[in-house]
mmCIF file of C-alpha atoms in Angstrom:
data_model
loop_
_atom_site.group_PDB
_atom_site.id
_atom_site.type_symbol
_atom_site.label_atom_id
_atom_site.label_comp_id
_atom_site.label_asym_id
_atom_site.label_seq_id
_atom_site.Cartn_x
_atom_site.Cartn_y
_atom_site.Cartn_z
ATOM 1 C CA MET U 1 48.652 -13.498 -74.716
ATOM 2 C CA PRO U 2 46.290 -16.028 -73.120
ATOM 3 C CA GLY U 3 44.025 -14.735 -70.302
ATOM 4 C CA LYS U 4 45.807 -16.642 -67.599
ATOM 5 C CA ALA U 5 49.192 -15.383 -68.660
ATOM 6 C CA ARG U 6 47.877 -11.839 -68.714
ATOM 7 C CA LEU U 7 46.605 -12.303 -65.127
ATOM 8 C CA ALA U 8 49.954 -13.745 -64.136
ATOM 9 C CA ALA U 9 51.787 -10.707 -65.600
ATOM 10 C CA ALA U 10 49.850 -8.626 -63.065
ATOM 11 C CA ALA U 11 52.137 -9.845 -60.401
ATOM 12 C CA ALA U 12 55.254 -8.892 -62.295
ATOM 13 C CA VAL U 13 56.780 -5.416 -62.651
ATOM 14 C CA VAL U 14 56.708 -4.361 -66.263
ATOM 15 C CA GLY U 15 59.825 -3.572 -68.286
ATOM 16 C CA LEU U 16 61.480 -0.544 -69.561
ATOM 17 C CA VAL U 17 63.438 0.564 -72.543
ATOM 18 C CA THR U 18 64.396 4.079 -73.919
ATOM 19 C CA THR U 19 63.891 4.834 -77.670
ATOM 20 C CA GLY U 20 64.529 7.782 -79.863
ATOM 21 C CA CYS U 21 62.126 10.195 -81.524
ATOM 22 C CA THR U 22 61.467 8.249 -84.732
ATOM 23 C CA ALA U 23 62.729 4.794 -83.865
ATOM 24 C CA PRO U 24 60.249 1.936 -83.375
ATOM 25 C CA PRO U 25 60.101 1.034 -79.611
ATOM 26 C CA ALA U 26 62.163 -1.991 -78.674
ATOM 27 C CA GLU U 27 60.838 -4.802 -76.609
ATOM 28 C CA ASP U 28 60.628 -4.452 -72.817
ATOM 29 C CA GLY U 29 63.948 -4.787 -70.907
ATOM 30 C CA ALA U 30 64.801 -4.518 -67.293
ATOM 31 C CA ALA U 31 62.069 -3.953 -64.622
ATOM 32 C CA VAL U 32 62.544 -0.431 -63.755
ATOM 33 C CA GLY U 33 60.358 2.659 -63.309
ATOM 34 C CA THR U 34 56.857 1.631 -62.468
ATOM 35 C CA SER U 35 54.932 -0.666 -60.027
ATOM 36 C CA ALA U 36 53.228 -3.904 -60.737
ATOM 37 C CA ALA U 37 49.830 -3.795 -62.516
ATOM 38 C CA GLU U 38 46.766 -4.222 -60.281
ATOM 39 C CA ILE U 39 43.513 -5.214 -61.999
ATOM 40 C CA ILE U 40 40.876 -3.249 -60.368
ATOM 41 C CA ALA U 41 37.814 -3.826 -62.638
ATOM 42 C CA ALA U 42 36.950 -6.429 -65.352
ATOM 43 C CA GLY U 43 34.098 -7.432 -67.629
ATOM 44 C CA LEU U 44 33.601 -4.006 -69.434
ATOM 45 C CA ASP U 45 32.169 -3.910 -72.992
ATOM 46 C CA ALA U 46 34.174 -1.879 -75.491
ATOM 47 C CA PRO U 47 35.032 0.853 -72.874
ATOM 48 C CA TRP U 48 36.381 4.086 -74.171
ATOM 49 C CA SER U 49 36.926 6.743 -71.537
ATOM 50 C CA ILE U 50 37.295 7.022 -67.719
ATOM 51 C CA ALA U 51 36.332 10.172 -65.661
ATOM 52 C CA PHE U 52 35.787 10.712 -61.907
ATOM 53 C CA HIS U 53 32.900 12.219 -60.055
ATOM 54 C CA GLU U 54 33.777 13.029 -56.380
ATOM 55 C CA GLY U 55 36.202 10.105 -56.527
ATOM 56 C CA THR U 56 33.914 7.672 -58.148
ATOM 57 C CA PRO U 57 35.045 6.251 -61.513
ATOM 58 C CA LEU U 58 32.737 6.479 -64.445
ATOM 59 C CA VAL U 59 33.339 4.529 -67.697
ATOM 60 C CA SER U 60 31.768 5.072 -71.140
ATOM 61 C CA GLU U 61 31.068 1.917 -73.228
ATOM 62 C CA ARG U 62 31.216 2.780 -76.915
ATOM 63 C CA ASP U 63 28.650 0.326 -78.329
ATOM 64 C CA SER U 64 26.232 -0.210 -75.437
ATOM 65 C CA ALA U 65 26.145 3.681 -74.806
ATOM 66 C CA ARG U 66 26.192 2.902 -71.090
ATOM 67 C CA ILE U 67 27.752 4.957 -68.374
ATOM 68 C CA VAL U 68 29.061 2.486 -65.814
ATOM 69 C CA GLU U 69 29.699 3.484 -62.260
ATOM 70 C CA LEU U 70 32.392 1.408 -60.446
ATOM 71 C CA ASP U 71 32.546 0.790 -56.721
ATOM 72 C CA ASP U 72 35.599 0.338 -54.502
ATOM 73 C CA ASP U 73 35.699 -3.374 -55.422
ATOM 74 C CA GLY U 74 35.537 -2.692 -59.128
ATOM 75 C CA ALA U 75 31.951 -3.884 -59.489
ATOM 76 C CA GLY U 76 29.948 -1.962 -62.088
ATOM 77 C CA ARG U 77 26.408 -0.777 -62.176
ATOM 78 C CA GLU U 78 24.620 1.174 -64.917
ATOM 79 C CA ALA U 79 24.322 4.793 -64.018
ATOM 80 C CA GLY U 80 22.510 5.590 -67.245
ATOM 81 C CA VAL U 81 22.398 5.105 -71.041
ATOM 82 C CA ILE U 82 23.200 7.936 -73.495
ATOM 83 C CA GLU U 83 20.207 7.676 -75.775
ATOM 84 C CA GLY U 84 20.855 8.092 -79.508
ATOM 85 C CA ALA U 85 24.550 7.153 -79.338
ATOM 86 C CA ALA U 86 25.257 4.603 -82.164
ATOM 87 C CA ASN U 87 28.412 3.091 -83.577
ATOM 88 C CA ARG U 88 28.862 3.682 -87.345
ATOM 89 C CA GLY U 89 30.419 0.666 -88.907
ATOM 90 C CA GLU U 90 31.647 0.336 -92.495
ATOM 91 C CA GLY U 91 28.664 -0.282 -94.683
ATOM 92 C CA GLY U 92 26.304 -1.263 -91.698
ATOM 93 C CA GLY U 93 25.805 -4.955 -91.048
ATOM 94 C CA GLY U 94 27.272 -4.808 -87.605
ATOM 95 C CA ALA U 95 30.813 -4.088 -88.730
ATOM 96 C CA ALA U 96 32.909 -2.435 -86.045
ATOM 97 C CA GLY U 97 33.276 1.393 -86.631
ATOM 98 C CA GLU U 98 34.765 4.154 -84.583
ATOM 99 C CA GLY U 99 31.652 6.010 -83.490
ATOM 100 C CA GLY U 100 29.257 5.665 -80.652
ATOM 101 C CA LEU U 101 29.592 6.772 -77.067
ATOM 102 C CA LEU U 102 33.231 8.003 -76.891
ATOM 103 C CA GLY U 103 34.788 10.519 -74.455
ATOM 104 C CA ILE U 104 33.450 11.623 -71.080
ATOM 105 C CA ALA U 105 34.436 14.365 -68.600
ATOM 106 C CA VAL U 106 33.094 15.657 -65.308
ATOM 107 C CA GLN U 107 32.924 19.177 -63.979
ATOM 108 C CA ALA U 108 30.813 20.853 -61.276
ATOM 109 C CA GLY U 109 28.374 17.955 -61.015
ATOM 110 C CA TYR U 110 27.869 17.655 -64.824
ATOM 111 C CA LEU U 111 28.789 14.664 -66.950
ATOM 112 C CA TYR U 112 29.947 15.750 -70.415
ATOM 113 C CA THR U 113 29.632 13.137 -73.322
ATOM 114 C CA TYR U 114 30.915 13.029 -76.844
ATOM 115 C CA LEU U 115 28.762 10.825 -79.003
ATOM 116 C CA THR U 116 27.968 9.856 -82.635
ATOM 117 C CA ALA U 117 24.267 10.122 -83.252
ATOM 118 C CA GLY U 118 21.982 10.932 -86.170
ATOM 119 C CA GLY U 119 24.768 11.303 -88.658
ATOM 120 C CA GLU U 120 26.796 13.678 -86.667
ATOM 121 C CA ASN U 121 29.096 13.876 -83.572
ATOM 122 C CA ARG U 122 27.878 16.117 -80.701
ATOM 123 C CA ILE U 123 28.718 16.987 -77.161
ATOM 124 C CA GLU U 124 26.081 16.883 -74.430
ATOM 125 C CA ARG U 125 26.015 17.333 -70.676
ATOM 126 C CA ARG U 126 23.737 15.906 -68.023
ATOM 127 C CA LYS U 127 23.431 16.682 -64.398
ATOM 128 C CA LEU U 128 24.677 13.902 -62.115
ATOM 129 C CA SER U 129 22.335 12.983 -59.326
ATOM 130 C CA GLY U 130 22.587 10.764 -56.225
ATOM 131 C CA ALA U 131 25.608 9.540 -54.268
ATOM 132 C CA ALA U 132 28.244 6.885 -54.930
ATOM 133 C CA GLY U 133 26.584 3.628 -55.446
ATOM 134 C CA SER U 134 23.403 5.168 -56.788
ATOM 135 C CA LEU U 135 24.472 7.802 -59.312
ATOM 136 C CA GLY U 136 21.964 8.875 -62.108
ATOM 137 C CA LEU U 137 21.903 11.127 -65.099
ATOM 138 C CA GLY U 138 19.586 14.030 -65.761
ATOM 139 C CA LEU U 139 18.239 15.130 -68.984
ATOM 140 C CA PRO U 140 20.582 15.884 -71.909
ATOM 141 C CA GLU U 141 21.625 19.424 -72.854
ATOM 142 C CA THR U 142 23.363 19.757 -76.184
ATOM 143 C CA ILE U 143 26.576 21.780 -75.849
ATOM 144 C CA LEU U 144 27.753 21.534 -79.507
ATOM 145 C CA ASP U 145 26.397 19.654 -82.466
ATOM 146 C CA GLY U 146 27.139 19.425 -86.145
ATOM 147 C CA ILE U 147 30.609 17.893 -85.840
ATOM 148 C CA GLU U 148 31.127 15.722 -88.977
ATOM 149 C CA ALA U 149 30.837 11.979 -88.284
ATOM 150 C CA GLY U 150 31.939 8.914 -90.105
ATOM 151 C CA SER U 151 32.680 5.217 -89.739
ATOM 152 C CA ILE U 152 36.237 6.273 -88.969
ATOM 153 C CA HIS U 153 38.196 9.222 -87.409
ATOM 154 C CA ASN U 154 35.612 10.635 -85.014
ATOM 155 C CA GLY U 155 38.153 11.860 -82.482
ATOM 156 C CA GLY U 156 36.124 12.006 -79.361
ATOM 157 C CA ARG U 157 38.301 12.869 -76.400
ATOM 158 C CA LEU U 158 36.849 15.379 -73.843
ATOM 159 C CA ALA U 159 38.935 17.055 -71.126
ATOM 160 C CA LEU U 160 38.483 20.095 -68.824
ATOM 161 C CA GLY U 161 41.575 22.295 -68.990
ATOM 162 C CA PRO U 162 43.341 24.117 -66.134
ATOM 163 C CA ASP U 163 41.661 27.268 -67.406
ATOM 164 C CA GLY U 164 38.240 25.737 -66.772
ATOM 165 C CA MET U 165 37.371 25.436 -70.494
ATOM 166 C CA LEU U 166 36.108 22.268 -72.153
ATOM 167 C CA TYR U 167 38.366 20.864 -74.876
ATOM 168 C CA ALA U 168 37.384 18.199 -77.419
ATOM 169 C CA THR U 169 39.338 16.387 -80.151
ATOM 170 C CA THR U 170 37.639 15.773 -83.500
ATOM 171 C CA GLY U 171 38.808 13.585 -86.372
ATOM 172 C CA ASP U 172 38.555 14.323 -90.052
ATOM 173 C CA ALA U 173 35.761 11.673 -90.324
ATOM 174 C CA GLY U 174 37.376 10.484 -93.523
ATOM 175 C CA ASN U 175 37.093 13.892 -95.105
ATOM 176 C CA ARG U 176 40.803 14.785 -95.266
ATOM 177 C CA GLY U 177 40.426 18.213 -96.583
ATOM 178 C CA SER U 178 38.312 19.366 -93.663
ATOM 179 C CA ALA U 179 41.330 19.209 -91.355
ATOM 180 C CA GLN U 180 42.813 22.369 -93.111
ATOM 181 C CA ASP U 181 39.534 24.225 -93.157
ATOM 182 C CA THR U 182 39.251 26.448 -90.124
ATOM 183 C CA GLU U 183 35.524 26.946 -90.880
ATOM 184 C CA SER U 184 34.918 23.176 -90.292
ATOM 185 C CA LEU U 185 34.803 21.517 -86.794
ATOM 186 C CA SER U 186 36.441 18.300 -87.968
ATOM 187 C CA GLY U 187 40.116 17.511 -87.807
ATOM 188 C CA LYS U 188 40.566 19.943 -84.939
ATOM 189 C CA ILE U 189 41.089 20.420 -81.179
ATOM 190 C CA LEU U 190 38.137 22.594 -80.060
ATOM 191 C CA ARG U 191 38.039 24.821 -76.911
ATOM 192 C CA MET U 192 34.781 26.102 -75.514
ATOM 193 C CA SER U 193 33.263 27.316 -72.275
ATOM 194 C CA PRO U 194 31.477 24.667 -70.224
ATOM 195 C CA ASP U 195 28.089 25.686 -71.716
ATOM 196 C CA GLY U 196 29.447 25.553 -75.339
ATOM 197 C CA GLY U 197 30.247 29.220 -75.778
ATOM 198 C CA VAL U 198 33.148 30.641 -77.713
ATOM 199 C CA PRO U 199 35.847 31.925 -75.328
ATOM 200 C CA GLU U 200 36.921 35.502 -76.226
ATOM 201 C CA ASP U 201 40.654 34.551 -76.195
ATOM 202 C CA ASN U 202 40.346 31.712 -78.641
ATOM 203 C CA PRO U 203 42.852 32.098 -81.559
ATOM 204 C CA PHE U 204 40.209 32.482 -84.292
ATOM 205 C CA PRO U 205 37.638 35.161 -83.413
ATOM 206 C CA GLY U 206 34.131 33.699 -82.958
ATOM 207 C CA SER U 207 35.407 30.158 -83.607
ATOM 208 C CA LEU U 208 35.757 27.078 -81.333
ATOM 209 C CA VAL U 209 38.837 26.036 -83.252
ATOM 210 C CA TYR U 210 41.893 25.910 -81.032
ATOM 211 C CA SER U 211 44.286 24.034 -83.373
ATOM 212 C CA TYR U 212 43.783 22.345 -86.798
ATOM 213 C CA GLY U 213 45.391 19.992 -89.291
ATOM 214 C CA HIS U 214 44.602 16.981 -87.269
ATOM 215 C CA ARG U 215 43.786 13.519 -88.725
ATOM 216 C CA ASN U 216 42.371 11.734 -85.670
ATOM 217 C CA PRO U 217 43.529 13.159 -82.278
ATOM 218 C CA GLN U 218 42.434 11.123 -79.413
ATOM 219 C CA GLY U 219 44.393 12.124 -76.315
ATOM 220 C CA ILE U 220 44.845 15.514 -74.539
ATOM 221 C CA ALA U 221 46.408 16.370 -71.233
ATOM 222 C CA TRP U 222 48.193 19.297 -69.509
ATOM 223 C CA ASP U 223 51.338 19.500 -67.415
ATOM 224 C CA ALA U 224 51.697 21.540 -64.303
ATOM 225 C CA GLU U 225 52.839 24.633 -66.343
ATOM 226 C CA GLY U 226 49.749 24.477 -68.433
ATOM 227 C CA VAL U 227 51.288 23.066 -71.559
ATOM 228 C CA LEU U 228 48.864 21.031 -73.680
ATOM 229 C CA TYR U 229 49.871 17.754 -75.239
ATOM 230 C CA ALA U 230 47.850 15.729 -77.739
ATOM 231 C CA SER U 231 48.268 12.259 -79.290
ATOM 232 C CA GLU U 232 47.280 11.634 -82.885
ATOM 233 C CA PHE U 233 46.734 8.642 -85.194
ATOM 234 C CA GLY U 234 48.807 8.825 -88.401
ATOM 235 C CA GLN U 235 47.893 7.127 -91.599
ATOM 236 C CA ASN U 236 50.595 4.755 -92.770
ATOM 237 C CA THR U 237 53.889 6.448 -91.716
ATOM 238 C CA TRP U 238 53.844 8.255 -88.365
ATOM 239 C CA ASP U 239 51.718 8.514 -85.215
ATOM 240 C CA GLU U 240 52.388 11.698 -83.304
ATOM 241 C CA LEU U 241 52.695 13.333 -79.951
ATOM 242 C CA ASN U 242 52.166 17.077 -80.245
ATOM 243 C CA VAL U 243 52.653 20.192 -78.106
ATOM 244 C CA ILE U 244 49.533 22.158 -78.912
ATOM 245 C CA GLN U 245 49.896 25.968 -79.660
ATOM 246 C CA PRO U 246 46.733 28.071 -79.985
ATOM 247 C CA GLY U 247 46.014 28.582 -83.696
ATOM 248 C CA GLY U 248 48.691 25.971 -84.703
ATOM 249 C CA ASN U 249 48.435 24.000 -87.920
ATOM 250 C CA TYR U 250 49.589 20.339 -87.404
ATOM 251 C CA GLY U 251 49.792 19.594 -90.983
ATOM 252 C CA TRP U 252 47.231 16.854 -91.998
ATOM 253 C CA PRO U 253 46.672 16.010 -94.855
ATOM 254 C CA GLU U 254 49.664 17.869 -96.294
ATOM 255 C CA VAL U 255 52.108 16.608 -93.679
ATOM 256 C CA GLU U 256 52.268 13.316 -91.682
ATOM 257 C CA GLY U 257 54.937 13.367 -88.989
ATOM 258 C CA THR U 258 58.019 15.626 -88.942
ATOM 259 C CA ALA U 259 58.367 17.607 -92.122
ATOM 260 C CA GLY U 260 60.268 20.829 -91.140
ATOM 261 C CA ALA U 261 57.942 22.630 -93.519
ATOM 262 C CA GLU U 262 57.101 26.274 -92.933
ATOM 263 C CA GLY U 263 53.616 26.991 -91.456
ATOM 264 C CA PHE U 264 53.225 23.522 -89.899
ATOM 265 C CA ASN U 265 53.926 22.456 -86.280
ATOM 266 C CA ASP U 266 56.020 19.308 -86.139
ATOM 267 C CA PRO U 267 55.391 16.626 -83.497
ATOM 268 C CA VAL U 268 57.822 16.299 -80.571
ATOM 269 C CA GLN U 269 57.825 12.593 -81.073
ATOM 270 C CA GLN U 270 56.556 10.141 -83.652
ATOM 271 C CA TRP U 271 56.052 6.349 -83.902
ATOM 272 C CA ALA U 272 55.328 3.801 -86.557
ATOM 273 C CA PRO U 273 51.559 3.039 -86.385
ATOM 274 C CA ALA U 274 52.240 -0.709 -85.926
ATOM 275 C CA ASP U 275 54.164 0.164 -82.735
ATOM 276 C CA ALA U 276 51.812 2.635 -81.380
ATOM 277 C CA SER U 277 48.285 3.942 -82.518
ATOM 278 C CA PRO U 278 48.034 6.268 -79.566
ATOM 279 C CA SER U 279 44.711 6.935 -77.884
ATOM 280 C CA GLY U 280 44.188 8.459 -74.394
ATOM 281 C CA ILE U 281 47.099 10.241 -72.625
ATOM 282 C CA ALA U 282 47.715 11.508 -69.085
ATOM 283 C CA VAL U 283 50.404 13.513 -67.348
ATOM 284 C CA ALA U 284 51.577 12.133 -64.026
ATOM 285 C CA GLY U 285 54.774 12.938 -62.154
ATOM 286 C CA ASN U 286 57.286 14.216 -64.675
ATOM 287 C CA SER U 287 56.000 12.305 -67.649
ATOM 288 C CA VAL U 288 53.254 11.918 -70.361
ATOM 289 C CA TYR U 289 51.812 8.450 -70.529
ATOM 290 C CA VAL U 290 50.298 7.292 -73.738
ATOM 291 C CA ALA U 291 47.880 4.313 -74.176
ATOM 292 C CA ASN U 292 48.299 2.535 -77.539
ATOM 293 C CA LEU U 293 45.825 0.381 -79.421
ATOM 294 C CA ARG U 294 47.573 -1.447 -82.318
ATOM 295 C CA GLY U 295 50.966 -1.390 -80.570
ATOM 296 C CA GLU U 296 49.353 -2.797 -77.367
ATOM 297 C CA ARG U 297 51.673 -0.936 -75.003
ATOM 298 C CA LEU U 298 51.894 1.982 -72.607
ATOM 299 C CA LEU U 299 54.515 4.558 -73.396
ATOM 300 C CA GLU U 300 56.082 6.996 -70.982
ATOM 301 C CA VAL U 301 57.469 10.226 -72.399
ATOM 302 C CA PRO U 302 59.517 12.334 -69.925
ATOM 303 C CA LEU U 303 58.668 15.981 -69.894
ATOM 304 C CA ALA U 304 62.386 16.775 -69.716
ATOM 305 C CA GLY U 305 63.030 14.707 -72.895
ATOM 306 C CA LEU U 306 59.976 14.811 -75.194
ATOM 307 C CA ASP U 307 61.939 13.069 -77.980
ATOM 308 C CA THR U 308 62.424 9.832 -76.045
ATOM 309 C CA SER U 309 60.033 7.226 -74.612
ATOM 310 C CA THR U 310 59.847 4.150 -72.454
ATOM 311 C CA VAL U 311 57.788 1.121 -73.157
ATOM 312 C CA TYR U 312 55.634 -0.781 -70.758
ATOM 313 C CA LEU U 313 53.098 -3.626 -70.936
ATOM 314 C CA THR U 314 54.063 -4.721 -74.491
ATOM 315 C CA ARG U 315 51.187 -7.091 -75.535
ATOM 316 C CA GLU U 316 50.555 -8.002 -71.904
ATOM 317 C CA TYR U 317 46.964 -6.883 -71.847
ATOM 318 C CA GLY U 318 46.163 -6.225 -75.436
ATOM 319 C CA ARG U 319 44.849 -2.922 -76.819
ATOM 320 C CA LEU U 320 45.030 0.096 -74.502
ATOM 321 C CA ARG U 321 42.348 2.766 -75.011
ATOM 322 C CA ASP U 322 42.801 5.254 -72.226
ATOM 323 C CA VAL U 323 44.996 6.242 -69.390
ATOM 324 C CA VAL U 324 44.025 8.716 -66.738
ATOM 325 C CA ARG U 325 45.335 9.910 -63.282
ATOM 326 C CA GLY U 326 43.031 8.923 -60.594
ATOM 327 C CA PRO U 327 42.142 11.031 -57.504
ATOM 328 C CA ASP U 328 44.765 9.111 -55.430
ATOM 329 C CA GLY U 329 47.488 9.984 -58.030
ATOM 330 C CA SER U 330 47.749 6.534 -59.467
ATOM 331 C CA LEU U 331 47.356 5.804 -63.206
ATOM 332 C CA ARG U 332 44.404 3.882 -64.426
ATOM 333 C CA VAL U 333 44.747 2.108 -67.800
ATOM 334 C CA LEU U 334 41.725 1.011 -69.773
ATOM 335 C CA THR U 335 42.047 -2.015 -72.079
ATOM 336 C CA ASN U 336 40.061 -2.202 -75.332
ATOM 337 C CA ASN U 337 39.930 -5.778 -76.581
ATOM 338 C CA THR U 338 36.125 -6.202 -76.918
ATOM 339 C CA ASP U 339 35.679 -3.391 -79.612
ATOM 340 C CA GLY U 340 35.666 -5.816 -82.600
ATOM 341 C CA ARG U 341 39.352 -5.158 -83.436
ATOM 342 C CA GLY U 342 41.030 -6.977 -80.548
ATOM 343 C CA ASN U 343 41.351 -10.466 -79.268
ATOM 344 C CA PRO U 344 39.365 -10.610 -76.001
ATOM 345 C CA GLU U 345 40.294 -12.988 -73.233
ATOM 346 C CA PRO U 346 38.243 -14.038 -70.241
ATOM 347 C CA GLY U 347 37.818 -11.026 -68.044
ATOM 348 C CA ASP U 348 38.222 -8.324 -70.740
ATOM 349 C CA ASP U 349 37.903 -5.483 -70.790
ATOM 350 C CA ARG U 350 39.796 -4.376 -67.709
ATOM 351 C CA ILE U 351 41.110 -1.430 -65.782
ATOM 352 C CA LEU U 352 44.609 -1.624 -64.498
ATOM 353 C CA ARG U 353 46.126 0.558 -61.800
ATOM 354 C CA PHE U 354 49.756 1.602 -61.315
ATOM 355 C CA SER U 355 51.548 3.838 -58.821
ATOM 356 C CA VAL U 356 53.768 6.461 -60.233
ATOM 357 C CA ALA U 357 56.344 8.768 -58.596
ATOM 358 C CA ASP U 358 55.540 12.425 -58.123
#
């Protein structure tokens, strides 16, 4: 959609349609269920993740490796650069890959970053200094290194759980078999203490592995009851929304989507990759919201009906990389059209804000 049309769409309430567990989402219908989109920031460069420090939004940019601080008017300033972070494209030559500066999270005055650097993925943290409008980053402390990296499937989402632990999603980095190997860190959801230690109650003694058999999980969020949800890119058949059980095996590469096979956890919902390609997710109100890249839409999955979904923003703003709940309870949706795989319009990339019912 041309840039002017996208901006005009911000004044309209987006549509809604209900779909089944495995059916491709239909096009938007009646305007029900959410508020109009408000563009609150623009001009971001391949943004990947949003986190908040004392109410101030911070955004990671994948290729520039910048941490951008946003003010109340959406204007950005560079809070720091994550040294060493580098995108790994196919065969070099500037081709767009899936590595670089990826997920970020904030806890107790520390900024946590997931980055591709030196042939590996690793997690670092830095002390945040200063106040809103002048935030800075301290020296890096490596929390975890040695996560397999590749030009594709680096995972990269970070989130602090309701238990105070740090969770990270890792992709298989193109090494499919690693997802079923519980001795490997790739193709997993990892759980660690904020300093990188192994929690005693993790499902595999002495291991950070929390769940396995993942191809490229990119979104994690919890509901009010502490249930963990994760989105995952499929290959050619099914993308997934999963409820994560400690020690659960989610099937890849033996299983893609629902199989009903003994020993594997089936998704609660699946979508054709052309209609989805789910990235960041958030729980707000009584729903899980899923940002989609290739499908260029926002999905709402009700907690009371995990096998159904509603569709918003279909191709209104292009690729959607992340969705988070802000300190005011609103949803923030991050577009991703400047990453080498989208069709950027003037003003891309943007952050949109929506109000949601509690």
